[in-house]
CSV table of C-alpha atoms in Angstrom, one decimal:
chain,number,residue,atom,x,y,z
J,7,MET,CA,7.7,-33.6,13.6
J,8,ASN,CA,5.7,-36.3,12.4
J,9,LEU,CA,7.0,-39.5,11.3
J,10,LEU,CA,6.5,-40.0,7.5
J,11,LYS,CA,3.6,-42.8,6.5
J,12,PRO,CA,5.4,-45.6,4.5
J,13,ALA,CA,4.0,-45.0,1.2
J,14,VAL,CA,4.8,-43.9,-2.1
J,15,LEU,CA,2.7,-42.0,-4.1
J,16,ALA,CA,2.8,-40.7,-7.5
J,17,CYS,CA,1.4,-37.0,-8.2
J,18,ALA,CA,-1.6,-37.9,-10.8
J,19,ALA,CA,-3.8,-36.2,-12.5
J,20,ALA,CA,-6.4,-36.0,-9.5
J,21,MET,CA,-3.2,-34.0,-7.2
J,22,SER,CA,-2.4,-31.9,-10.0
J,23,ALA,CA,-5.7,-30.5,-10.4
J,24,ALA,CA,-5.8,-28.7,-7.5
J,25,PRO,CA,-4.1,-25.4,-7.7
J,26,ALA,CA,-1.0,-24.7,-4.7
J,27,PHE,CA,-0.1,-21.6,-3.7
J,28,ALA,CA,-0.7,-18.6,-5.7
J,29,ALA,CA,2.8,-16.4,-6.6
J,30,ASP,CA,2.0,-13.1,-8.9
J,31,ASP,CA,-2.0,-14.0,-8.8
J,32,ALA,CA,-0.9,-17.9,-11.1
J,33,PRO,CA,-1.8,-20.6,-9.7
J,34,PHE,CA,0.8,-23.5,-9.3
J,35,TYR,CA,0.1,-27.1,-10.0
J,36,ILE,CA,1.8,-30.0,-8.6
J,37,PRO,CA,4.2,-31.4,-11.3
J,38,GLU,CA,3.0,-35.0,-12.5
J,39,ARG,CA,6.2,-36.1,-12.3
J,40,ALA,CA,7.2,-36.0,-9.0
J,41,VAL,CA,6.9,-39.3,-6.6
J,42,ILE,CA,6.0,-37.9,-3.3
J,43,VAL,CA,6.5,-40.1,0.6
J,44,THR,CA,4.4,-37.6,2.8
J,45,GLY,CA,1.7,-38.1,5.1
J,46,ASP,CA,-0.3,-35.4,3.1
J,47,SER,CA,0.7,-33.7,0.3
J,48,ALA,CA,-1.8,-31.2,0.6
J,49,TYR,CA,-0.3,-29.4,3.2
J,50,ALA,CA,3.2,-28.6,1.8
J,51,LYS,CA,2.1,-27.2,-1.5
J,52,HIS,CA,3.8,-23.8,-0.7
J,53,LEU,CA,7.0,-25.3,-0.2
J,54,ILE,CA,6.6,-27.6,-3.5
J,55,GLU,CA,5.9,-24.4,-5.7
J,56,ILE,CA,9.5,-22.8,-4.0
J,57,MET,CA,11.4,-26.1,-5.1
J,58,TYR,CA,9.4,-26.1,-8.7
J,59,THR,CA,9.6,-22.5,-9.3
J,60,PRO,CA,13.2,-21.7,-10.8
J,61,THR,CA,14.3,-18.1,-9.8
J,62,ASN,CA,18.3,-17.3,-10.7
J,63,ARG,CA,18.7,-21.0,-12.6
J,64,HIS,CA,20.7,-21.3,-15.7
J,65,PHE,CA,19.6,-23.5,-18.5
J,66,HIS,CA,22.5,-26.1,-17.2
J,67,ASP,CA,21.0,-25.7,-14.2
J,68,VAL,CA,18.8,-28.8,-12.8
J,69,TYR,CA,16.6,-27.7,-10.2
J,70,ALA,CA,13.1,-30.1,-10.7
J,71,PRO,CA,13.8,-33.2,-8.1
J,72,ARG,CA,11.9,-36.7,-9.3
J,73,PHE,CA,11.8,-38.0,-6.1
J,74,LEU,CA,9.8,-35.9,-2.6
J,75,LEU,CA,9.8,-36.8,1.0
J,76,LEU,CA,7.1,-34.6,2.9
J,77,ASP,CA,6.8,-34.1,6.6
J,78,SER,CA,2.9,-34.9,7.6
J,79,GLU,CA,2.6,-31.4,9.1
J,80,GLY,CA,3.6,-29.4,5.5
J,81,LYS,CA,6.3,-28.0,7.4
J,82,VAL,CA,9.5,-29.6,5.9
J,83,ALA,CA,9.6,-31.0,2.2
J,84,PHE,CA,13.1,-32.2,0.8
J,85,GLY,CA,14.2,-33.3,-2.9
J,86,ILE,CA,16.8,-35.4,-4.9
J,87,GLY,CA,16.8,-35.1,-8.2
J,88,GLY,CA,20.1,-34.7,-10.7
J,89,SER,CA,20.7,-35.7,-14.9
J,90,LEU,CA,22.6,-38.0,-16.4
J,91,LYS,CA,24.3,-36.4,-19.3
J,92,GLY,CA,26.3,-37.5,-22.1
J,93,LEU,CA,27.6,-35.6,-25.0
J,94,VAL,CA,29.7,-37.1,-28.1
J,95,SER,CA,31.5,-33.7,-30.9
J,96,TYR,CA,33.1,-33.6,-33.9
J,97,ASP,CA,35.8,-30.9,-34.3
J,98,PHE,CA,36.6,-29.9,-38.2
J,99,CYS,CA,38.3,-27.6,-39.8
J,100,GLY,CA,40.0,-26.8,-36.6
J,101,ALA,CA,39.4,-28.5,-33.3
J,102,ILE,CA,39.4,-26.6,-29.4
J,103,ASP,CA,41.9,-30.0,-27.7
J,104,GLN,CA,39.2,-30.5,-24.8
J,105,SER,CA,36.0,-31.1,-24.0
J,106,GLY,CA,34.2,-27.6,-23.4
J,107,PHE,CA,34.3,-25.1,-26.5
J,108,VAL,CA,36.4,-22.1,-25.1
J,109,THR,CA,37.4,-20.2,-27.7
J,110,TYR,CA,40.2,-18.3,-25.8
J,111,ASP,CA,42.1,-22.3,-26.3
J,112,ILE,CA,41.6,-21.9,-29.7
J,113,PRO,CA,45.7,-23.0,-31.1
J,114,VAL,CA,46.7,-19.4,-32.7
J,115,PRO,CA,48.4,-19.6,-35.2
J,116,ALA,CA,46.5,-22.7,-37.1
J,117,ASN,CA,48.3,-26.3,-36.1
J,118,PRO,CA,47.7,-28.1,-38.7
J,119,ALA,CA,48.1,-31.5,-36.7
J,120,LEU,CA,45.2,-30.3,-34.5
J,121,ARG,CA,42.6,-29.9,-37.2
J,122,ASN,CA,40.0,-32.8,-36.3
J,123,ARG,CA,38.9,-34.4,-33.1
J,124,LEU,CA,36.6,-36.7,-31.9
J,125,ASN,CA,35.4,-36.7,-28.5
J,126,GLY,CA,32.6,-37.9,-25.6
J,127,THR,CA,31.6,-36.9,-22.0
J,128,VAL,CA,29.5,-37.5,-19.2
J,129,ASN,CA,30.3,-34.2,-17.6
J,130,SER,CA,27.8,-31.6,-16.3
J,131,SER,CA,25.9,-35.2,-15.2
J,132,SER,CA,25.1,-33.8,-11.1
J,133,LEU,CA,23.2,-34.9,-8.9
J,134,PHE,CA,21.0,-32.7,-6.4
J,135,LEU,CA,19.4,-32.2,-2.5
J,136,HIS,CA,17.1,-30.0,-1.8
J,137,LEU,CA,15.6,-28.7,1.8
J,138,VAL,CA,13.0,-26.3,1.7
J,139,GLY,CA,11.0,-25.1,5.6
J,140,SER,CA,8.5,-23.2,7.1
J,141,THR,CA,9.0,-22.0,10.7
J,142,GLU,CA,6.0,-19.7,12.6
J,143,ASN,CA,8.9,-17.4,13.4
J,144,LEU,CA,11.5,-17.1,11.3
J,145,GLY,CA,9.6,-17.6,7.5
J,146,THR,CA,11.1,-20.1,5.5
J,147,TYR,CA,14.5,-21.7,5.0
J,148,GLN,CA,16.1,-23.7,2.4
J,149,MET,CA,19.6,-25.7,1.7
J,150,TYR,CA,20.9,-26.8,-1.3
J,151,PHE,CA,23.5,-29.0,-2.2
J,152,GLN,CA,24.3,-29.9,-6.1
J,153,THR,CA,27.6,-32.2,-7.6
J,154,GLU,CA,28.9,-32.5,-11.1
J,155,VAL,CA,30.7,-34.4,-13.2
J,156,THR,CA,34.1,-33.4,-14.0
J,157,ASN,CA,37.2,-34.4,-16.0
J,158,VAL,CA,40.3,-35.2,-13.5
J,159,GLY,CA,43.1,-35.3,-15.6
J,160,ASP,CA,44.4,-38.0,-18.4
J,161,GLY,CA,40.8,-39.2,-18.8
J,162,GLY,CA,39.3,-39.3,-15.7
J,163,PHE,CA,36.4,-38.5,-14.1
J,164,GLY,CA,35.5,-36.8,-10.4
J,165,LEU,CA,32.7,-34.9,-8.6
J,166,ARG,CA,32.9,-31.1,-8.0
J,167,VAL,CA,31.0,-29.2,-5.6
J,168,LYS,CA,28.7,-26.9,-8.3
J,169,HIS,CA,25.8,-25.4,-5.6
J,170,ALA,CA,26.2,-25.9,-1.6
J,171,TYR,CA,24.2,-23.0,0.5
J,172,ALA,CA,21.8,-21.9,3.0
J,173,SER,CA,19.1,-19.7,2.5
J,174,LEU,CA,16.7,-17.9,5.5
J,175,GLY,CA,14.1,-15.8,4.1
J,176,ASN,CA,16.4,-12.9,1.7
J,177,VAL,CA,19.4,-13.6,3.3
J,178,THR,CA,21.5,-17.1,1.3
J,179,ALA,CA,25.5,-17.9,2.3
J,180,GLY,CA,27.3,-20.8,0.5
J,181,LEU,CA,29.0,-20.9,-2.7
J,182,THR,CA,26.7,-20.4,-5.3
J,183,SER,CA,26.3,-18.2,-8.5
J,184,SER,CA,27.8,-14.3,-7.9
J,185,VAL,CA,25.4,-11.9,-7.7
J,186,PHE,CA,26.9,-10.3,-10.7
J,187,VAL,CA,26.5,-13.7,-12.8
J,188,ASP,CA,22.7,-13.4,-14.3
J,189,ASP,CA,22.1,-16.9,-14.8
J,190,GLU,CA,18.3,-16.6,-16.3
J,191,ALA,CA,20.1,-14.6,-19.4
J,192,GLY,CA,21.5,-17.2,-20.6
J,193,ILE,CA,21.2,-19.4,-23.8
J,194,ALA,CA,20.6,-22.7,-23.8
J,195,THR,CA,23.4,-25.1,-25.7
J,196,VAL,CA,24.2,-28.3,-25.6
J,197,ASP,CA,27.8,-27.1,-25.2
J,198,ASN,CA,28.6,-27.4,-21.2
J,199,GLN,CA,30.6,-24.5,-21.6
J,200,GLY,CA,28.6,-21.4,-23.2
J,201,PRO,CA,29.1,-18.4,-25.2
J,202,CYS,CA,32.5,-17.1,-24.8
J,203,GLY,CA,31.2,-13.7,-23.6
J,204,GLU,CA,28.8,-15.0,-21.3
J,205,LEU,CA,29.3,-14.1,-17.3
J,206,SER,CA,29.4,-17.6,-15.3
J,207,ALA,CA,31.2,-17.7,-11.8
J,208,LYS,CA,30.5,-19.0,-8.7
J,209,ASN,CA,31.7,-17.7,-5.1
J,210,VAL,CA,31.1,-18.6,-1.1
J,211,LEU,CA,29.2,-15.5,-0.4
J,212,VAL,CA,26.5,-13.7,1.6
J,213,ARG,CA,23.3,-12.4,-0.6
J,214,TYR,CA,20.8,-9.7,0.7
J,215,SER,CA,18.3,-9.9,-2.2
J,216,PRO,CA,14.7,-8.0,-0.9
J,217,LYS,CA,11.4,-7.6,-3.5
J,218,PHE,CA,10.3,-4.4,-3.5
J,219,SER,CA,7.3,-5.2,-5.2
J,220,ARG,CA,5.8,-7.2,-7.8
J,221,HIS,CA,8.0,-6.5,-10.3
J,222,TRP,CA,11.1,-4.6,-8.4
J,223,SER,CA,13.9,-6.6,-6.5
J,224,GLY,CA,17.2,-6.3,-5.9
J,225,ALA,CA,20.5,-8.2,-4.1
J,226,ILE,CA,23.5,-7.7,-3.1
J,227,SER,CA,26.5,-9.4,-1.4
J,228,VAL,CA,30.1,-9.6,-0.2
J,229,GLU,CA,31.7,-12.6,-2.2
J,230,LEU,CA,35.4,-14.2,-1.1
J,231,PRO,CA,37.6,-12.9,-4.1
J,232,GLN,CA,39.5,-15.0,-6.4
J,233,ALA,CA,41.4,-13.9,-9.1
J,234,SER,CA,44.4,-14.2,-11.6
J,235,TYR,CA,47.5,-12.3,-12.4
J,236,THR,CA,50.2,-12.2,-14.9
J,237,LEU,CA,53.1,-11.6,-12.7
J,238,ALA,CA,55.5,-8.2,-13.9
J,239,PRO,CA,59.4,-8.8,-12.9
J,240,ASN,CA,59.6,-8.3,-8.9
J,241,THR,CA,56.1,-8.6,-8.1
J,242,GLU,CA,54.0,-11.7,-7.0
J,243,LYS,CA,50.1,-12.5,-6.2
J,244,ILE,CA,49.7,-12.0,-2.3
J,245,ASN,CA,46.4,-13.1,-0.6
J,246,GLN,CA,43.5,-11.2,-1.7
J,247,ARG,CA,42.1,-9.4,1.5
J,248,VAL,CA,38.7,-7.6,0.8
J,249,PRO,CA,35.8,-9.0,-0.7
J,250,ASP,CA,34.2,-8.1,-3.6
J,251,ILE,CA,31.1,-6.8,-3.3
J,252,PRO,CA,28.4,-7.1,-6.6
J,253,ALA,CA,25.3,-5.8,-6.6
J,254,TYR,CA,22.0,-5.5,-9.2
J,255,ILE,CA,18.8,-3.7,-9.3
J,256,GLN,CA,15.6,-5.9,-11.7
J,257,TYR,CA,12.4,-5.4,-13.2
J,258,SER,CA,10.0,-8.1,-13.7
J,259,TRP,CA,7.4,-8.4,-15.9
J,260,GLY,CA,5.6,-11.8,-17.2
J,261,SER,CA,6.6,-14.8,-16.2
J,262,LYS,CA,9.5,-14.9,-18.5
J,263,SER,CA,10.4,-11.3,-19.1
J,264,HIS,CA,13.4,-9.2,-17.1
J,265,ILE,CA,16.1,-6.6,-16.9
J,266,ARG,CA,18.5,-6.0,-14.8
J,267,LEU,CA,21.7,-4.0,-14.0
J,268,SER,CA,24.7,-4.5,-12.2
J,269,GLY,CA,27.7,-3.7,-10.8
J,270,LEU,CA,30.9,-5.1,-9.2
J,271,LEU,CA,33.7,-3.3,-7.5
J,272,ARG,CA,36.8,-5.4,-6.6
J,273,ASN,CA,40.1,-4.4,-4.8
J,274,LEU,CA,42.9,-6.3,-6.2
J,275,SER,CA,46.4,-7.0,-4.5
J,276,TYR,CA,49.8,-7.8,-4.8
J,277,ARG,CA,53.2,-7.7,-3.5
J,278,ASP,CA,56.0,-4.8,-5.1
J,279,ILE,CA,58.9,-6.4,-4.8
J,280,ALA,CA,61.1,-3.9,-5.9
J,281,THR,CA,59.8,-1.3,-2.8
J,282,GLY,CA,58.8,-3.4,-0.2
J,283,ARG,CA,55.4,-2.5,-0.6
J,284,ASN,CA,51.7,-4.3,-1.0
J,285,ARG,CA,49.7,-2.6,-4.2
J,286,PHE,CA,46.6,-2.5,-4.7
J,287,VAL,CA,44.4,-2.2,-8.0
J,288,THR,CA,40.5,-1.0,-8.0
J,289,GLY,CA,38.6,-3.0,-10.6
J,290,TRP,CA,34.9,-2.9,-11.5
J,291,ALA,CA,32.3,-3.5,-14.0
J,292,ALA,CA,28.6,-2.8,-15.2
J,293,GLN,CA,26.3,-5.1,-16.9
J,294,LEU,CA,22.6,-4.6,-18.4
J,295,SER,CA,21.2,-8.4,-19.4
J,296,GLY,CA,17.8,-9.8,-19.1
J,297,LEU,CA,15.7,-11.8,-21.0
J,298,ALA,CA,12.4,-10.6,-22.9
J,299,SER,CA,9.2,-12.6,-24.7
J,300,LEU,CA,8.9,-11.2,-28.1
J,301,THR,CA,5.8,-13.5,-28.6
J,302,PRO,CA,4.3,-16.4,-26.7
J,303,ASP,CA,6.8,-18.9,-28.5
J,304,LEU,CA,9.8,-16.9,-29.6
J,305,THR,CA,12.4,-15.3,-26.5
J,306,LEU,CA,15.3,-12.8,-27.0
J,307,TYR,CA,18.0,-13.2,-23.8
J,308,TYR,CA,21.0,-10.8,-23.5
J,309,GLN,CA,23.8,-9.2,-21.7
J,310,ALA,CA,27.4,-7.3,-21.8
J,311,ALA,CA,29.7,-6.0,-19.3
J,312,VAL,CA,32.4,-3.7,-19.7
J,313,GLY,CA,34.7,-2.7,-16.8
J,314,LYS,CA,38.4,-3.4,-15.3
J,315,GLY,CA,39.5,-6.7,-13.5
J,316,TYR,CA,37.3,-8.4,-13.6
J,317,ALA,CA,37.7,-11.3,-16.2
J,318,ARG,CA,37.4,-14.1,-14.0
J,319,TYR,CA,34.0,-13.6,-14.6
J,320,VAL,CA,34.3,-13.8,-18.4
J,321,ASN,CA,34.2,-17.5,-19.9
J,322,ASP,CA,36.8,-17.1,-22.0
J,323,LEU,CA,39.2,-15.0,-19.7
J,324,GLY,CA,38.5,-16.5,-16.4
J,325,GLY,CA,41.9,-18.6,-15.4
J,326,ASN,CA,44.5,-17.3,-18.0
J,327,GLY,CA,46.0,-14.3,-15.7
J,328,LEU,CA,43.5,-11.8,-16.9
J,329,ASP,CA,42.6,-9.9,-13.7
J,330,LEU,CA,45.6,-7.5,-13.2
J,331,ILE,CA,48.5,-7.5,-15.9
J,332,PRO,CA,51.5,-6.0,-16.5
J,333,ASP,CA,51.8,-2.2,-16.9
J,334,GLY,CA,55.4,-1.6,-18.7
J,335,ASP,CA,56.9,0.1,-16.4
J,336,GLY,CA,57.3,-2.5,-13.2
J,337,SER,CA,53.8,-2.4,-11.8
J,338,LEU,CA,50.2,-4.1,-12.8
J,339,LYS,CA,47.2,-3.2,-13.6
J,340,ALA,CA,43.5,-4.0,-14.1
J,341,PRO,CA,43.1,-4.3,-18.1
J,342,THR,CA,39.8,-3.1,-19.5
J,343,SER,CA,37.5,-5.5,-21.2
J,344,MET,CA,33.9,-6.3,-22.5
J,345,ASN,CA,31.8,-9.6,-23.2
J,346,TYR,CA,28.7,-9.3,-24.8
J,347,GLU,CA,25.6,-12.5,-25.7
J,348,VAL,CA,22.4,-12.2,-27.6
J,349,GLY,CA,20.6,-15.1,-28.5
J,350,LEU,CA,17.6,-16.2,-29.8
J,351,GLN,CA,15.2,-19.1,-28.1
J,352,TYR,CA,12.1,-20.7,-30.4
J,353,SER,CA,9.3,-23.3,-28.9
J,354,ILE,CA,8.3,-25.3,-32.3
J,355,SER,CA,5.8,-27.3,-29.8
J,356,PRO,CA,6.2,-28.6,-26.2
J,357,LYS,CA,8.2,-31.1,-26.8
J,358,ALA,CA,10.9,-29.1,-29.2
J,359,PHE,CA,12.9,-25.9,-28.8
J,360,LEU,CA,15.3,-23.8,-31.4
J,361,ALA,CA,18.3,-22.0,-30.2
J,362,ALA,CA,20.5,-19.7,-31.2
J,363,SER,CA,23.3,-17.2,-29.9
J,364,TYR,CA,26.8,-15.2,-31.0
J,365,SER,CA,29.2,-13.6,-28.7
J,366,GLN,CA,32.0,-12.2,-28.6
J,367,ALA,CA,34.6,-10.8,-25.3
J,368,ARG,CA,37.1,-8.7,-26.0
J,369,MET,CA,40.5,-7.2,-24.2
J,370,TYR,CA,42.3,-3.5,-24.4
J,371,GLY,CA,45.5,-2.3,-23.5
J,372,GLN,CA,47.4,-5.8,-23.4
J,373,GLN,CA,50.3,-5.2,-25.2
J,374,SER,CA,52.7,-5.7,-22.3
J,375,LEU,CA,51.9,-9.5,-22.7
J,376,GLY,CA,52.7,-9.6,-26.0
J,377,SER,CA,52.1,-10.1,-29.8
J,378,ASP,CA,50.8,-13.3,-29.3
J,379,ALA,CA,48.6,-12.1,-26.5
J,380,TYR,CA,45.0,-12.2,-26.8
J,381,ARG,CA,42.8,-9.7,-28.5
J,382,TYR,CA,39.2,-11.4,-28.6
J,383,GLY,CA,36.9,-14.6,-28.9
J,384,GLN,CA,33.9,-15.3,-30.5
J,385,TYR,CA,31.2,-17.7,-30.2
J,386,VAL,CA,28.4,-18.4,-32.9
J,387,SER,CA,25.9,-21.5,-31.7
J,388,VAL,CA,22.8,-22.7,-33.5
J,389,SER,CA,20.6,-25.7,-31.4
J,390,GLY,CA,18.1,-28.0,-30.8
J,391,PHE,CA,16.4,-29.6,-28.1
J,392,TYR,CA,13.5,-32.7,-28.3
J,393,ASN,CA,12.0,-34.4,-25.5
J,394,ILE,CA,11.1,-37.8,-26.6
J,395,VAL,CA,9.6,-38.9,-23.7
J,396,ARG,CA,9.3,-37.1,-20.1
J,397,ASP,CA,12.3,-36.6,-18.5
J,398,LEU,CA,14.8,-37.7,-21.5
J,399,GLN,CA,16.3,-34.9,-23.6
J,400,ILE,CA,18.3,-35.5,-27.3
J,401,GLY,CA,20.0,-32.0,-28.2
J,402,VAL,CA,22.3,-31.3,-31.5
J,403,GLU,CA,24.5,-28.2,-32.2
J,404,TYR,CA,26.9,-26.5,-34.3
J,405,LEU,CA,29.1,-24.6,-33.0
J,406,TYR,CA,31.7,-21.4,-34.5
J,407,GLY,CA,34.7,-20.2,-32.4
J,408,ASN,CA,37.5,-17.7,-33.7
J,409,ARG,CA,39.8,-16.4,-31.5
J,410,ALA,CA,42.5,-13.0,-32.8
J,411,ASP,CA,45.6,-11.9,-31.1
J,412,ILE,CA,46.9,-8.5,-30.9
J,413,SER,CA,49.2,-8.9,-33.7
J,414,ARG,CA,45.4,-9.6,-35.9
J,415,VAL,CA,46.6,-12.9,-36.1
J,416,HIS,CA,43.5,-15.4,-35.8
J,417,ASN,CA,42.0,-18.9,-36.0
J,418,HIS,CA,38.7,-20.6,-35.6
J,419,ALA,CA,37.5,-23.9,-34.9
J,420,ASN,CA,33.6,-25.2,-35.6
J,421,ARG,CA,32.4,-28.4,-33.3
J,422,ILE,CA,28.9,-30.2,-34.1
J,423,ASN,CA,27.3,-31.4,-30.9
J,424,ALA,CA,25.4,-34.9,-29.8
J,425,MET,CA,23.6,-35.3,-26.6
J,426,LEU,CA,21.4,-37.5,-24.8
J,427,GLN,CA,20.4,-36.6,-21.1
J,428,PHE,CA,18.0,-38.0,-18.7
J,429,SER,CA,16.5,-36.3,-15.8
J,430,PHE,CA,15.4,-37.4,-12.6
């Protein structure tokens, strides 16, 4: 690799006027916002296209780096980017005692001491590194690393790894979104948590994702399992021994439309102390998801899933001991659950858009958990976003959440969010 020339070039209109490598017959232009250190960027346009063409990215995932380093031979592109996000929220007529709007955590019955709450956070501010390269024998490879700010007790903040993976061709290995999660089908929200019925999970995995034709693609992966149980007497949790195996098949059309059918197979293990045996319960789930451009300015987002023992993958249910629960006879079972989300996004102008969604997550057969066990959660969002200048965005949002227990007692919460985010 030749040494980089010590010059920093702003990618101006003259540079962006020449199309780079074309994908599906659509030319790609180097973004004007990019600052490039390069010998000659013309040789690396096909790598820059990979970096600036997001796939399997949620609205909350930053992907376009502000700073690019290119080698003079056009074989390696290295991007550095991130975002600083400040969010202020006010809860009224019912509050949730945390920065994320998690409807599972709405107090039931209503708590008179928790009716209003003012909060601010920089959660979801992030920094990422992205390297894309090409070789004559092995083809294109990528390495991606992203951290985000998160709470660390008593109002403190820290960094956690959000993505850390490498890919070569159609094979990806590392920490990233599960193959069972359709990130592009998630609606835009100011709220960092997102809708209660949205699938959202990251696993350490090995993924194979071939593209069969211009419209058809798929993926299958082997993923390290994570599970959260509610134990019965004389049972205990043991190490998981079988990986989660998700897969999907997808049909895409246009630049912003696809429909995906996904499946998930899990094997959840626990220890039966009374009999001295290890027990295994099969979990599974099926999902239909996607997005569709109804008009040039209006896009529909949707996802719906049903199954048993897959609570770890659902926003509202993950980490709450619902992958396995007591069956009432001393054993554990994978409870049935379902979740769905539907949303619309409307572009007012190139600088502004509106988004709205309704979502629900629901559990079945959880009577053994008692009368105060979670039955369902509902989530409604109405959001607006505006780019003041390039890379500086504001957002405002109204959220409504409702939690109902199997006793049919329920409570709700309301929140107003305001956001200022600078991306680089």
